[in-house]
CSV table of C-alpha atoms and ligand atoms in Angstrom, one decimal:
chain,number,residue,atom,x,y,z
A,166,UNK,CA,35.5,-39.4,65.9
A,167,UNK,CA,37.5,-42.4,64.8
A,168,UNK,CA,37.3,-44.3,61.5
A,169,UNK,CA,35.0,-46.9,62.9
A,170,UNK,CA,32.4,-44.3,64.0
A,171,UNK,CA,32.5,-42.7,60.6
A,172,UNK,CA,32.1,-46.1,58.9
A,173,UNK,CA,28.9,-46.7,60.9
A,174,UNK,CA,27.4,-43.6,59.3
A,175,UNK,CA,27.7,-44.9,55.7
A,176,UNK,CA,24.2,-45.6,54.4
A,177,UNK,CA,23.2,-49.2,53.9
A,178,UNK,CA,23.7,-50.8,50.5
A,179,UNK,CA,20.0,-51.7,50.3
A,180,UNK,CA,18.9,-48.1,50.9
A,181,UNK,CA,21.2,-46.8,48.1
A,182,UNK,CA,20.1,-49.6,45.8
A,183,UNK,CA,16.4,-48.9,46.4
A,184,UNK,CA,16.9,-45.2,45.6
A,185,UNK,CA,19.0,-46.0,42.5
A,186,UNK,CA,16.4,-48.4,41.1
A,187,UNK,CA,13.9,-45.5,41.0
A,188,UNK,CA,16.2,-43.5,38.6
A,189,UNK,CA,14.5,-43.8,35.2
A,190,UNK,CA,17.7,-43.2,33.3
A,191,UNK,CA,19.0,-46.5,34.7
A,192,UNK,CA,16.1,-48.7,33.9
A,193,UNK,CA,18.0,-50.6,31.2
A,194,UNK,CA,20.4,-51.9,33.8
A,195,UNK,CA,19.8,-55.1,35.7
A,196,UNK,CA,19.6,-55.0,39.5
A,197,UNK,CA,22.8,-57.1,39.6
A,198,UNK,CA,24.6,-54.3,37.8
A,199,UNK,CA,23.2,-51.7,40.1
A,200,UNK,CA,24.2,-53.7,43.1
A,201,UNK,CA,27.7,-54.2,41.8
A,202,UNK,CA,28.0,-50.4,41.3
A,203,UNK,CA,26.8,-49.6,44.8
A,204,UNK,CA,29.1,-52.1,46.3
A,205,UNK,CA,32.1,-50.6,44.4
A,206,UNK,CA,31.2,-47.1,45.5
A,207,UNK,CA,30.7,-48.0,49.1
A,208,UNK,CA,33.9,-50.2,49.2
A,209,UNK,CA,35.9,-47.3,47.8
A,210,UNK,CA,34.4,-45.0,50.4
A,211,UNK,CA,35.2,-47.4,53.3
A,212,UNK,CA,38.8,-47.7,52.0
A,213,UNK,CA,39.2,-44.0,52.0
A,214,UNK,CA,37.9,-43.7,55.5
A,215,UNK,CA,40.1,-46.5,56.8
A,216,UNK,CA,43.0,-45.1,55.0
A,217,UNK,CA,42.1,-41.7,56.5
A,218,UNK,CA,41.9,-40.0,53.1
A,219,UNK,CA,38.6,-38.6,54.2
A,220,UNK,CA,36.9,-38.2,57.6
A,221,UNK,CA,33.3,-37.6,56.4
A,222,UNK,CA,30.6,-39.5,54.8
A,223,UNK,CA,29.3,-37.8,51.6
A,224,UNK,CA,25.7,-36.7,51.4
A,225,UNK,CA,23.4,-39.5,50.2
A,226,UNK,CA,22.8,-37.5,46.9
A,227,UNK,CA,26.5,-37.6,46.2
A,228,UNK,CA,26.7,-41.3,46.9
A,229,UNK,CA,23.8,-41.8,44.6
A,230,UNK,CA,25.4,-39.7,41.8
A,231,UNK,CA,28.6,-41.7,42.2
A,232,UNK,CA,26.7,-45.0,42.1
A,233,UNK,CA,24.8,-43.9,39.0
A,234,UNK,CA,28.0,-42.9,37.2
A,235,UNK,CA,29.7,-46.2,38.2
A,236,UNK,CA,26.7,-48.2,37.0
A,237,UNK,CA,26.7,-46.5,33.6
A,238,UNK,CA,30.5,-47.0,33.5
A,239,UNK,CA,30.2,-50.7,34.1
A,240,UNK,CA,28.1,-50.8,30.9
A,241,UNK,CA,30.7,-49.0,28.8
A,242,UNK,CA,33.9,-50.4,27.3
A,243,UNK,CA,37.0,-49.2,29.0
A,244,UNK,CA,38.6,-48.1,25.7
A,245,UNK,CA,36.3,-45.3,24.5
A,246,UNK,CA,36.4,-42.0,22.7
A,247,UNK,CA,37.6,-38.9,24.6
A,248,UNK,CA,37.2,-35.2,23.7
A,249,UNK,CA,40.7,-33.7,23.7
A,250,UNK,CA,40.6,-30.1,24.6
A,251,UNK,CA,44.2,-29.9,25.8
A,252,UNK,CA,45.5,-28.6,22.5
A,253,UNK,CA,48.2,-31.3,22.5
A,254,UNK,CA,47.9,-32.8,19.0
A,255,UNK,CA,49.7,-36.0,19.7
A,256,UNK,CA,48.6,-36.8,23.2
A,257,UNK,CA,50.2,-40.2,24.0
A,258,UNK,CA,47.7,-40.9,26.8
A,259,UNK,CA,44.8,-40.1,24.5
A,260,UNK,CA,45.9,-42.4,21.7
A,261,UNK,CA,48.2,-40.1,19.7
A,262,UNK,CA,46.9,-39.5,16.2
A,263,UNK,CA,43.2,-39.8,15.3
A,264,UNK,CA,42.8,-41.3,11.8
A,265,UNK,CA,41.5,-39.7,8.7
A,266,UNK,CA,37.9,-40.7,8.0
A,267,UNK,CA,39.1,-42.3,4.7
A,268,UNK,CA,41.6,-44.4,6.7
A,269,UNK,CA,39.1,-45.4,9.3
A,270,UNK,CA,36.7,-46.5,6.5
A,271,UNK,CA,39.4,-48.8,5.1
A,272,UNK,CA,40.1,-50.2,8.5
A,273,UNK,CA,36.4,-51.0,8.9
A,274,UNK,CA,36.3,-52.8,5.5
A,275,UNK,CA,39.4,-54.8,6.2
A,276,UNK,CA,37.9,-55.7,9.6
A,277,UNK,CA,34.5,-56.7,8.4
A,278,UNK,CA,35.3,-58.6,5.2
A,279,UNK,CA,38.0,-60.8,3.7
A,280,UNK,CA,40.6,-58.8,1.9
A,281,UNK,CA,43.6,-59.0,-0.5
A,282,UNK,CA,46.0,-58.9,2.5
A,283,UNK,CA,48.3,-61.5,1.0
A,284,UNK,CA,46.6,-62.3,-2.3
A,285,UNK,CA,46.9,-60.9,-5.8
A,286,UNK,CA,43.5,-61.5,-7.4
A,287,UNK,CA,44.7,-60.7,-10.9
A,288,UNK,CA,47.4,-63.4,-10.9
A,289,UNK,CA,45.7,-65.6,-8.4
A,290,UNK,CA,48.8,-65.9,-6.4
A,291,UNK,CA,50.1,-65.2,-2.9
A,292,UNK,CA,51.4,-61.7,-2.3
A,293,UNK,CA,53.5,-59.9,0.3
A,294,UNK,CA,51.2,-57.9,2.7
A,295,UNK,CA,53.7,-55.1,3.0
A,296,UNK,CA,54.0,-54.2,-0.7
A,297,UNK,CA,51.3,-51.5,-1.0
A,298,UNK,CA,52.6,-49.6,2.0
A,299,UNK,CA,56.2,-50.0,0.9
A,300,UNK,CA,55.5,-48.7,-2.6
A,301,UNK,CA,53.8,-45.6,-1.2
A,302,UNK,CA,56.6,-45.0,1.3
A,303,UNK,CA,59.2,-45.3,-1.5
A,304,UNK,CA,57.2,-42.7,-3.5
A,305,UNK,CA,56.9,-40.3,-0.7
A,306,UNK,CA,60.4,-40.5,0.6
A,307,UNK,CA,62.4,-41.2,-2.5
A,308,UNK,CA,64.1,-44.2,-0.7
A,309,UNK,CA,65.3,-47.2,-2.6
A,310,UNK,CA,63.2,-49.5,-0.3
A,311,UNK,CA,60.9,-49.4,2.7
A,312,UNK,CA,59.3,-51.5,5.3
A,313,UNK,CA,56.6,-51.3,8.0
A,314,UNK,CA,56.6,-52.9,11.4
A,315,UNK,CA,54.4,-52.6,14.5
A,316,UNK,CA,55.9,-49.4,16.0
A,317,UNK,CA,59.1,-47.3,15.9
A,318,UNK,CA,60.5,-49.1,18.9
A,319,UNK,CA,60.2,-52.3,17.0
A,320,UNK,CA,61.8,-50.7,13.9
A,321,UNK,CA,64.8,-49.6,15.9
A,322,UNK,CA,65.0,-53.1,17.6
A,323,UNK,CA,64.9,-54.9,14.3
A,324,UNK,CA,67.6,-52.5,12.9
A,325,UNK,CA,69.8,-53.2,15.9
A,326,UNK,CA,69.3,-57.0,15.8
A,327,UNK,CA,69.9,-57.2,12.1
A,328,UNK,CA,72.8,-54.8,11.7
A,329,UNK,CA,74.6,-54.6,15.0
A,330,UNK,CA,74.1,-57.7,17.1
A,331,UNK,CA,77.3,-58.5,19.0
A,332,UNK,CA,78.8,-55.3,17.8
A,333,UNK,CA,78.9,-51.6,18.7
A,334,UNK,CA,76.6,-48.8,17.8
A,335,UNK,CA,78.2,-45.4,17.9
A,336,UNK,CA,75.8,-42.8,19.4
A,337,UNK,CA,76.1,-39.3,20.8
A,338,UNK,CA,75.8,-38.9,24.6
A,339,UNK,CA,73.3,-36.1,23.8
A,340,UNK,CA,71.0,-38.5,22.0
A,341,UNK,CA,70.5,-41.3,24.5
A,342,UNK,CA,67.0,-40.2,25.2
A,343,UNK,CA,64.1,-41.5,27.3
A,344,UNK,CA,60.9,-41.2,25.3
A,345,UNK,CA,58.3,-41.5,28.1
A,346,UNK,CA,56.7,-44.3,30.0
A,347,UNK,CA,60.3,-45.2,31.1
A,348,UNK,CA,61.1,-46.2,27.6
A,349,UNK,CA,64.8,-45.6,27.0
A,350,UNK,CA,66.5,-45.9,23.7
A,351,UNK,CA,69.6,-47.4,25.1
A,352,UNK,CA,67.5,-50.3,26.5
A,353,UNK,CA,66.2,-51.1,23.0
A,354,UNK,CA,69.7,-51.0,21.5
A,355,UNK,CA,71.0,-53.3,24.2
A,356,UNK,CA,68.0,-55.6,23.9
A,357,UNK,CA,68.9,-55.9,20.2
A,358,UNK,CA,72.2,-57.4,21.3
A,359,UNK,CA,74.3,-54.3,20.4
A,360,UNK,CA,76.5,-52.4,22.8
A,361,UNK,CA,76.6,-48.7,22.9
A,362,UNK,CA,79.7,-46.8,22.1
A,363,UNK,CA,78.9,-43.3,23.6
A,364,UNK,CA,80.7,-40.4,22.0
A,365,UNK,CA,80.9,-36.7,22.8
A,366,UNK,CA,79.3,-35.0,25.8
A,367,UNK,CA,75.7,-34.4,26.9
A,368,UNK,CA,75.6,-31.0,25.4
A,369,UNK,CA,78.1,-31.2,22.5
A,370,UNK,CA,79.2,-33.9,20.1
A,371,UNK,CA,81.6,-33.1,17.3
A,372,UNK,CA,82.5,-35.0,14.2
A,373,UNK,CA,86.0,-35.7,15.7
A,374,UNK,CA,84.3,-37.5,18.6
A,375,UNK,CA,82.6,-39.9,16.1
A,376,UNK,CA,85.9,-40.2,14.2
A,377,UNK,CA,87.8,-41.3,17.3
A,378,UNK,CA,85.2,-43.9,18.2
A,379,UNK,CA,85.1,-45.4,14.7
A,380,UNK,CA,88.8,-45.7,14.6
A,381,UNK,CA,89.0,-47.7,17.8
A,382,UNK,CA,85.8,-49.6,18.2
A,383,UNK,CA,84.4,-52.7,16.6
A,384,UNK,CA,81.6,-50.6,15.3
A,385,UNK,CA,78.6,-51.8,13.2
A,386,UNK,CA,76.7,-48.6,12.7
A,387,UNK,CA,76.3,-44.9,13.6
A,388,UNK,CA,72.9,-44.1,15.1
A,389,UNK,CA,71.5,-40.6,15.2
A,390,UNK,CA,68.4,-40.1,17.3
A,391,UNK,CA,65.9,-37.2,17.3
A,392,UNK,CA,66.0,-35.6,20.7
A,393,UNK,CA,62.3,-36.1,20.8
A,394,UNK,CA,60.7,-34.7,24.0
A,395,UNK,CA,63.5,-32.5,25.2
A,396,UNK,CA,65.3,-29.4,23.9
A,397,UNK,CA,69.0,-28.6,24.3
A,398,UNK,CA,69.6,-24.9,24.7
A,399,UNK,CA,72.7,-22.9,25.6
A,400,UNK,CA,76.2,-24.2,24.8
A,401,UNK,CA,75.1,-27.0,22.6
A,402,UNK,CA,76.1,-28.6,19.4
A,403,UNK,CA,75.5,-31.8,17.5
A,404,UNK,CA,76.9,-33.3,14.3
A,405,UNK,CA,74.4,-33.4,11.5
A,406,UNK,CA,73.5,-36.2,9.1
A,407,UNK,CA,75.3,-34.3,6.3
A,408,UNK,CA,78.6,-34.5,8.2
A,409,UNK,CA,78.1,-38.1,9.5
A,410,UNK,CA,77.2,-39.6,6.2
A,411,UNK,CA,80.6,-39.2,4.5
A,412,UNK,CA,82.3,-40.5,7.7
A,413,UNK,CA,80.0,-43.6,7.9
A,414,UNK,CA,80.7,-44.2,4.2
A,415,UNK,CA,84.5,-44.0,4.6
A,416,UNK,CA,84.3,-46.8,7.2
A,417,UNK,CA,81.7,-48.8,5.1
A,418,UNK,CA,79.2,-48.5,7.9
A,419,UNK,CA,75.5,-47.7,7.7
A,420,UNK,CA,74.2,-44.4,9.2
A,421,UNK,CA,70.9,-45.0,10.8
A,422,UNK,CA,68.6,-42.2,11.9
A,423,UNK,CA,65.7,-42.6,14.3
A,424,UNK,CA,63.6,-39.6,13.3
A,425,UNK,CA,61.1,-40.1,16.0
A,426,UNK,CA,57.9,-38.5,14.7
A,427,UNK,CA,58.8,-38.4,11.1
A,428,UNK,CA,57.2,-36.0,8.6
A,429,UNK,CA,57.0,-35.6,4.9
A,430,UNK,CA,56.4,-31.9,5.2
A,431,UNK,CA,58.8,-29.0,5.8
A,432,UNK,CA,57.5,-27.8,9.2
A,433,UNK,CA,59.9,-24.9,9.5
A,434,UNK,CA,57.3,-22.3,8.4
A,435,UNK,CA,55.2,-23.4,11.4
A,436,UNK,CA,58.2,-22.7,13.7
A,437,UNK,CA,58.8,-26.4,14.1
A,438,UNK,CA,62.4,-26.4,12.8
A,439,UNK,CA,63.4,-29.5,14.9
A,440,UNK,CA,61.5,-31.8,12.5
A,441,UNK,CA,63.4,-32.6,9.3
A,442,UNK,CA,61.3,-34.3,6.5
A,443,UNK,CA,62.2,-38.0,6.1
A,444,UNK,CA,63.1,-37.5,2.4
A,445,UNK,CA,65.6,-34.7,3.4
A,446,UNK,CA,67.3,-36.9,6.0
A,447,UNK,CA,67.8,-39.5,3.2
A,448,UNK,CA,69.0,-36.9,0.8
A,449,UNK,CA,71.5,-35.7,3.4
A,450,UNK,CA,73.0,-39.3,3.3
A,451,UNK,CA,71.2,-41.5,5.9
A,452,UNK,CA,71.2,-45.1,5.0
A,453,UNK,CA,68.0,-45.9,6.9
A,454,UNK,CA,65.5,-43.7,8.6
A,455,UNK,CA,62.9,-45.1,11.0
A,456,UNK,CA,59.8,-43.2,12.4
A,457,UNK,CA,56.4,-43.7,13.9
A,458,UNK,CA,53.2,-44.1,12.0
A,459,UNK,CA,50.9,-42.5,14.6
A,460,UNK,CA,52.8,-39.3,15.4
A,461,UNK,CA,52.9,-36.4,13.0
A,462,UNK,CA,52.2,-38.6,10.1
A,463,UNK,CA,48.7,-39.2,11.5
A,464,UNK,CA,48.2,-42.8,10.6
A,465,UNK,CA,48.0,-46.0,12.8
A,466,UNK,CA,50.6,-47.2,15.3
A,467,UNK,CA,53.5,-48.5,13.1
A,468,UNK,CA,57.2,-48.2,12.7
A,469,UNK,CA,58.2,-47.2,9.2
A,470,UNK,CA,61.7,-47.7,7.8
A,471,UNK,CA,62.9,-46.1,4.6
A,472,UNK,CA,66.4,-46.6,3.2
A,473,UNK,CA,68.9,-48.6,1.2
A,474,UNK,CA,67.8,-51.8,-0.5
A,475,UNK,CA,70.4,-54.0,1.1
A,476,UNK,CA,69.5,-52.9,4.6
A,477,UNK,CA,65.7,-53.3,4.1
A,478,UNK,CA,66.3,-56.7,2.5
A,479,UNK,CA,68.4,-57.8,5.5
A,480,UNK,CA,65.6,-56.6,7.9
A,481,UNK,CA,63.0,-58.5,6.0
A,482,UNK,CA,65.0,-61.7,5.9
A,483,UNK,CA,65.6,-61.6,9.7
A,484,UNK,CA,63.5,-64.2,11.5
A,485,UNK,CA,62.4,-61.6,14.0
A,486,UNK,CA,60.8,-59.6,11.3
A,487,UNK,CA,57.8,-61.9,11.7
A,488,UNK,CA,57.4,-61.0,15.3
A,489,UNK,CA,56.9,-57.3,14.5
A,490,UNK,CA,54.7,-57.8,11.5
A,491,UNK,CA,51.8,-55.3,11.2
A,492,UNK,CA,48.2,-56.6,11.1
A,493,UNK,CA,45.7,-56.0,8.3
A,494,UNK,CA,43.9,-53.2,10.2
A,495,UNK,CA,47.1,-51.3,10.6
A,496,UNK,CA,48.1,-51.8,7.0
A,497,UNK,CA,44.6,-50.6,5.9
A,498,UNK,CA,45.0,-47.4,7.9
A,499,UNK,CA,48.6,-46.9,6.7
A,500,UNK,CA,47.9,-47.4,3.0
A,501,UNK,CA,44.9,-45.1,3.1
A,502,UNK,CA,46.8,-42.4,5.0
A,503,UNK,CA,50.0,-42.6,2.9
A,504,UNK,CA,47.8,-42.4,-0.2
A,505,UNK,CA,46.3,-39.1,1.1
A,506,UNK,CA,49.8,-37.9,1.9
A,507,UNK,CA,50.6,-38.0,-1.8
A,508,UNK,CA,48.6,-34.8,-2.2
A,509,UNK,CA,49.7,-32.5,0.7
A,510,UNK,CA,47.0,-29.9,0.0
A,511,UNK,CA,44.3,-32.6,0.4
A,512,UNK,CA,46.1,-34.3,3.3
A,513,UNK,CA,46.0,-31.0,5.2
A,514,UNK,CA,42.3,-31.1,5.0
A,515,UNK,CA,41.7,-34.8,5.6
A,516,UNK,CA,44.4,-36.1,8.0
A,517,UNK,CA,43.4,-34.7,11.4
A,518,UNK,CA,47.0,-34.2,12.7
A,519,UNK,CA,47.9,-32.3,9.6
A,520,UNK,CA,44.8,-30.2,9.7
A,521,UNK,CA,45.4,-29.4,13.4
A,522,UNK,CA,49.0,-28.6,12.8
A,523,UNK,CA,48.2,-26.3,9.9
A,524,UNK,CA,45.1,-24.6,11.4
A,525,UNK,CA,45.7,-20.8,11.2
A,526,UNK,CA,45.2,-18.5,14.1
A,527,UNK,CA,42.3,-16.9,12.3
A,528,UNK,CA,40.5,-20.2,11.8
A,529,UNK,CA,41.1,-21.2,15.4
A,530,UNK,CA,39.8,-17.8,16.7
A,531,UNK,CA,36.7,-18.3,14.6
A,532,UNK,CA,36.3,-21.8,16.0
A,533,UNK,CA,36.7,-20.6,19.6
A,534,UNK,CA,34.0,-18.0,19.1
A,535,UNK,CA,31.7,-20.7,17.6
A,536,UNK,CA,32.4,-23.1,20.5
A,537,UNK,CA,31.6,-20.3,23.0
A,538,UNK,CA,28.4,-19.5,21.3
A,539,UNK,CA,27.4,-23.2,21.2
A,540,UNK,CA,28.1,-23.6,24.9
A,541,UNK,CA,25.7,-20.8,25.9
A,542,UNK,CA,25.7,-19.4,29.4
A,543,UNK,CA,25.6,-20.8,32.9
A,544,UNK,CA,24.9,-18.9,36.1
A,545,UNK,CA,28.1,-18.9,38.1
A,546,UNK,CA,30.4,-19.5,35.2
A,547,UNK,CA,32.2,-17.0,33.0
A,548,UNK,CA,33.2,-18.0,29.5
A,549,UNK,CA,35.6,-16.0,27.4
A,550,UNK,CA,37.4,-16.5,24.1
A,551,UNK,CA,41.2,-16.2,24.7
A,552,UNK,CA,44.5,-16.7,23.0
A,553,UNK,CA,46.4,-19.8,24.2
A,554,UNK,CA,49.3,-22.0,23.1
A,555,UNK,CA,49.0,-25.6,21.8
A,556,UNK,CA,51.8,-28.2,21.6
A,557,UNK,CA,52.4,-30.9,19.0
A,558,UNK,CA,53.2,-33.5,21.7
A,559,UNK,CA,54.3,-37.1,21.0
A,560,UNK,CA,58.0,-36.1,21.3
A,561,UNK,CA,57.8,-33.8,18.3
A,562,UNK,CA,59.1,-30.2,18.5
A,563,UNK,CA,59.3,-29.9,22.2
A,564,UNK,CA,59.0,-26.5,23.8
A,565,UNK,CA,57.8,-25.0,20.5
A,566,UNK,CA,54.4,-23.7,21.1
A,567,UNK,CA,51.8,-23.1,18.4
A,568,UNK,CA,49.6,-20.0,18.9
A,569,UNK,CA,46.0,-21.1,19.4
A,570,UNK,CA,42.6,-20.0,20.7
A,571,UNK,CA,40.4,-21.4,23.4
A,572,UNK,CA,37.3,-20.9,25.4
A,573,UNK,CA,38.4,-20.2,29.0
A,574,UNK,CA,35.9,-21.0,31.8
A,575,UNK,CA,36.2,-19.3,35.1
A,576,UNK,CA,34.1,-19.8,38.2
A,577,UNK,CA,34.3,-17.2,41.0
A,578,UNK,CA,32.7,-19.5,43.6
A,579,UNK,CA,34.1,-22.9,42.7
A,580,UNK,CA,37.5,-24.5,42.8
A,581,UNK,CA,38.1,-24.9,39.0
A,582,UNK,CA,39.8,-28.3,39.5
A,583,UNK,CA,36.3,-29.7,40.6
A,584,UNK,CA,34.9,-28.7,37.2
A,585,UNK,CA,37.9,-30.2,35.4
A,586,UNK,CA,37.3,-33.4,37.3
A,587,UNK,CA,33.6,-33.6,36.6
A,588,UNK,CA,34.2,-32.9,32.9
A,589,UNK,CA,36.6,-35.8,32.5
A,590,UNK,CA,34.2,-38.1,34.4
A,591,UNK,CA,31.4,-37.7,31.9
A,592,UNK,CA,30.9,-39.9,28.9
A,593,UNK,CA,32.6,-39.2,26.7
A,594,UNK,CA,35.2,-37.7,29.0
A,595,UNK,CA,36.2,-34.1,28.2
A,596,UNK,CA,39.9,-33.6,28.9
A,597,UNK,CA,41.1,-30.0,29.4
A,598,UNK,CA,43.8,-28.2,31.3
A,599,UNK,CA,43.8,-25.6,34.0
A,600,UNK,CA,45.8,-22.4,33.5
A,601,UNK,CA,45.7,-19.6,36.1
A,602,UNK,CA,42.5,-20.8,37.7
A,603,UNK,CA,40.8,-21.1,34.4
A,604,UNK,CA,39.7,-24.1,32.5
A,605,UNK,CA,41.1,-23.9,29.0
A,606,UNK,CA,39.3,-25.6,26.1
A,607,UNK,CA,41.8,-25.3,23.3
A,608,UNK,CA,39.9,-25.7,20.0
A,609,UNK,CA,42.9,-26.9,18.0
A,610,UNK,CA,42.4,-30.5,19.0
A,611,UNK,CA,38.6,-30.4,19.2
A,612,UNK,CA,36.6,-31.7,16.2
A,613,UNK,CA,33.8,-29.2,15.2
A,614,UNK,CA,31.3,-32.1,15.4
A,615,UNK,CA,32.1,-32.3,19.1
A,616,UNK,CA,30.9,-28.8,20.0
A,617,UNK,CA,27.4,-29.9,20.8
A,618,UNK,CA,28.7,-32.8,22.8
A,619,UNK,CA,30.9,-30.4,24.9
A,620,UNK,CA,27.8,-28.3,25.6
A,621,UNK,CA,26.0,-31.4,26.9
A,622,UNK,CA,29.0,-32.5,29.0
A,623,UNK,CA,29.4,-29.0,30.5
A,624,UNK,CA,25.7,-28.7,31.3
A,625,UNK,CA,25.7,-32.1,33.0
A,626,UNK,CA,28.8,-31.5,35.0
A,627,UNK,CA,27.7,-28.1,36.0
A,628,UNK,CA,24.3,-29.4,37.1
A,629,UNK,CA,26.0,-32.1,39.2
A,630,UNK,CA,28.3,-29.6,40.8
A,631,UNK,CA,25.6,-27.0,41.6
A,632,UNK,CA,22.8,-29.4,42.7
A,633,UNK,CA,25.0,-30.8,45.6
A,634,UNK,CA,26.6,-28.4,48.0
A,635,UNK,CA,30.3,-27.8,47.3
A,636,UNK,CA,31.2,-28.7,50.8
A,637,UNK,CA,29.8,-32.2,50.8
A,638,UNK,CA,32.6,-33.9,48.9
A,639,UNK,CA,35.3,-33.1,51.5
A,640,UNK,CA,34.7,-32.4,55.2
B,46,PLP,C1,58.3,-41.8,19.9
B,46,PLP,C2,59.7,-42.2,19.6
B,46,PLP,C3,60.1,-43.6,19.5
B,46,PLP,C4,59.1,-44.7,19.8
B,46,PLP,O1,58.1,-44.8,18.8
B,46,PLP,P1,56.9,-45.7,18.9
B,46,PLP,O2,56.2,-45.7,17.6
B,46,PLP,O3,56.0,-45.2,20.0
B,46,PLP,O4,57.4,-47.1,19.3
B,46,PLP,C5,61.4,-43.9,19.3
B,46,PLP,N1,62.3,-43.0,19.1
B,46,PLP,C6,62.0,-41.7,19.1
B,46,PLP,C7,63.1,-40.7,18.9
B,46,PLP,C8,60.7,-41.3,19.4
B,46,PLP,O5,60.4,-39.9,19.4
């Protein structure tokens, strides 16, 4: 049977539409919306048949279910909440850090009303919007000065443009990293008008390598970069900030550190020894440290820079500073989060990324038991509480797992990837990973308030899967 014969067996649009209009859960949708949904589903099906991705026409129930889902989807905004059961705390595709409630409330206020963004109401004069965040950053890091921009890539760019345009930046060959989404550090440095003076080798860079480059190059700065999303093992070695700082000073050059995630906490007790606290990097002698606001720090997307006064002053004076200026919503989230960070014990309760990072195995096991109990039972599915491993993600502490607990779902009669697919197609989508033919719901990244939602999502997905024969989707 050729594609044209299969195409002829697709049900008529009018027929699907008539059946769909009888669905009481869709009665808020206009007939135009329903028609749009049916057309999209059928067009997609035709495309798959012509492209020979499938050689069967699904059952009419399946086409109806798909049309229903598409119609409801057309109502929804594309950017919407997701339940993250992957255990990856800083999942870049899922929006990195969720905000603390306090921070989200401040964002809402700044959004709904006029604010003191650039106004001092006591003196009745204009004010710099960055001051509150800068003062908090100075307090938290012990730096002389600080600044906030739109993201860490922008921070690095502004540092390069201001300090190294037309000159060379000395950097280890082991630190020319690609962060993800094809974002390469070297591109940012070059876009900033600097050229890269590579030193050392991929796996080892010694102090003498830097010395040689500084002696012969028209260098403007030394840049040290957090290895971010990869780990060097085996015969490796790098030169630390404590060794580079005196060298940079002897040449009168700034030592800049891109810390990547950036944290104010000592994470070594968690086994995350790759992450050095920002204040420590400064104490070791860095002249400027830049890091993200929405990675481990748990605030909004931002690039934060802490360091020497003369450097920060130069950054602020550069005309391009205006192009990377954070907006009031970001500043509201940042100020509230940094304020919480002043009290680490409280921050570990209130900032979600901190709470997730510091959840103990015992707490996570209890949570997994509770989630399993909330989910209940389903004929054809086996649920079990198991140990698992979470990741920090977001280029922090790669390859360093955090022991965690999960609810594992197994189905003897169904390809587990079909359940995984149905769960992420619900609203809100439930994103989970598959491990050894089991679906793993890692509780570390799930908010307790989402347990009941997960139960509904699982029930819906399972009903959909079991009410239509498993064989109907594919031929
Ligand atoms: C994540 C990361 C960046 C980019 O930060 P954004 O805030 O996403 O722009 C830059 N450098 C390093 C080392 C990183 O890990």
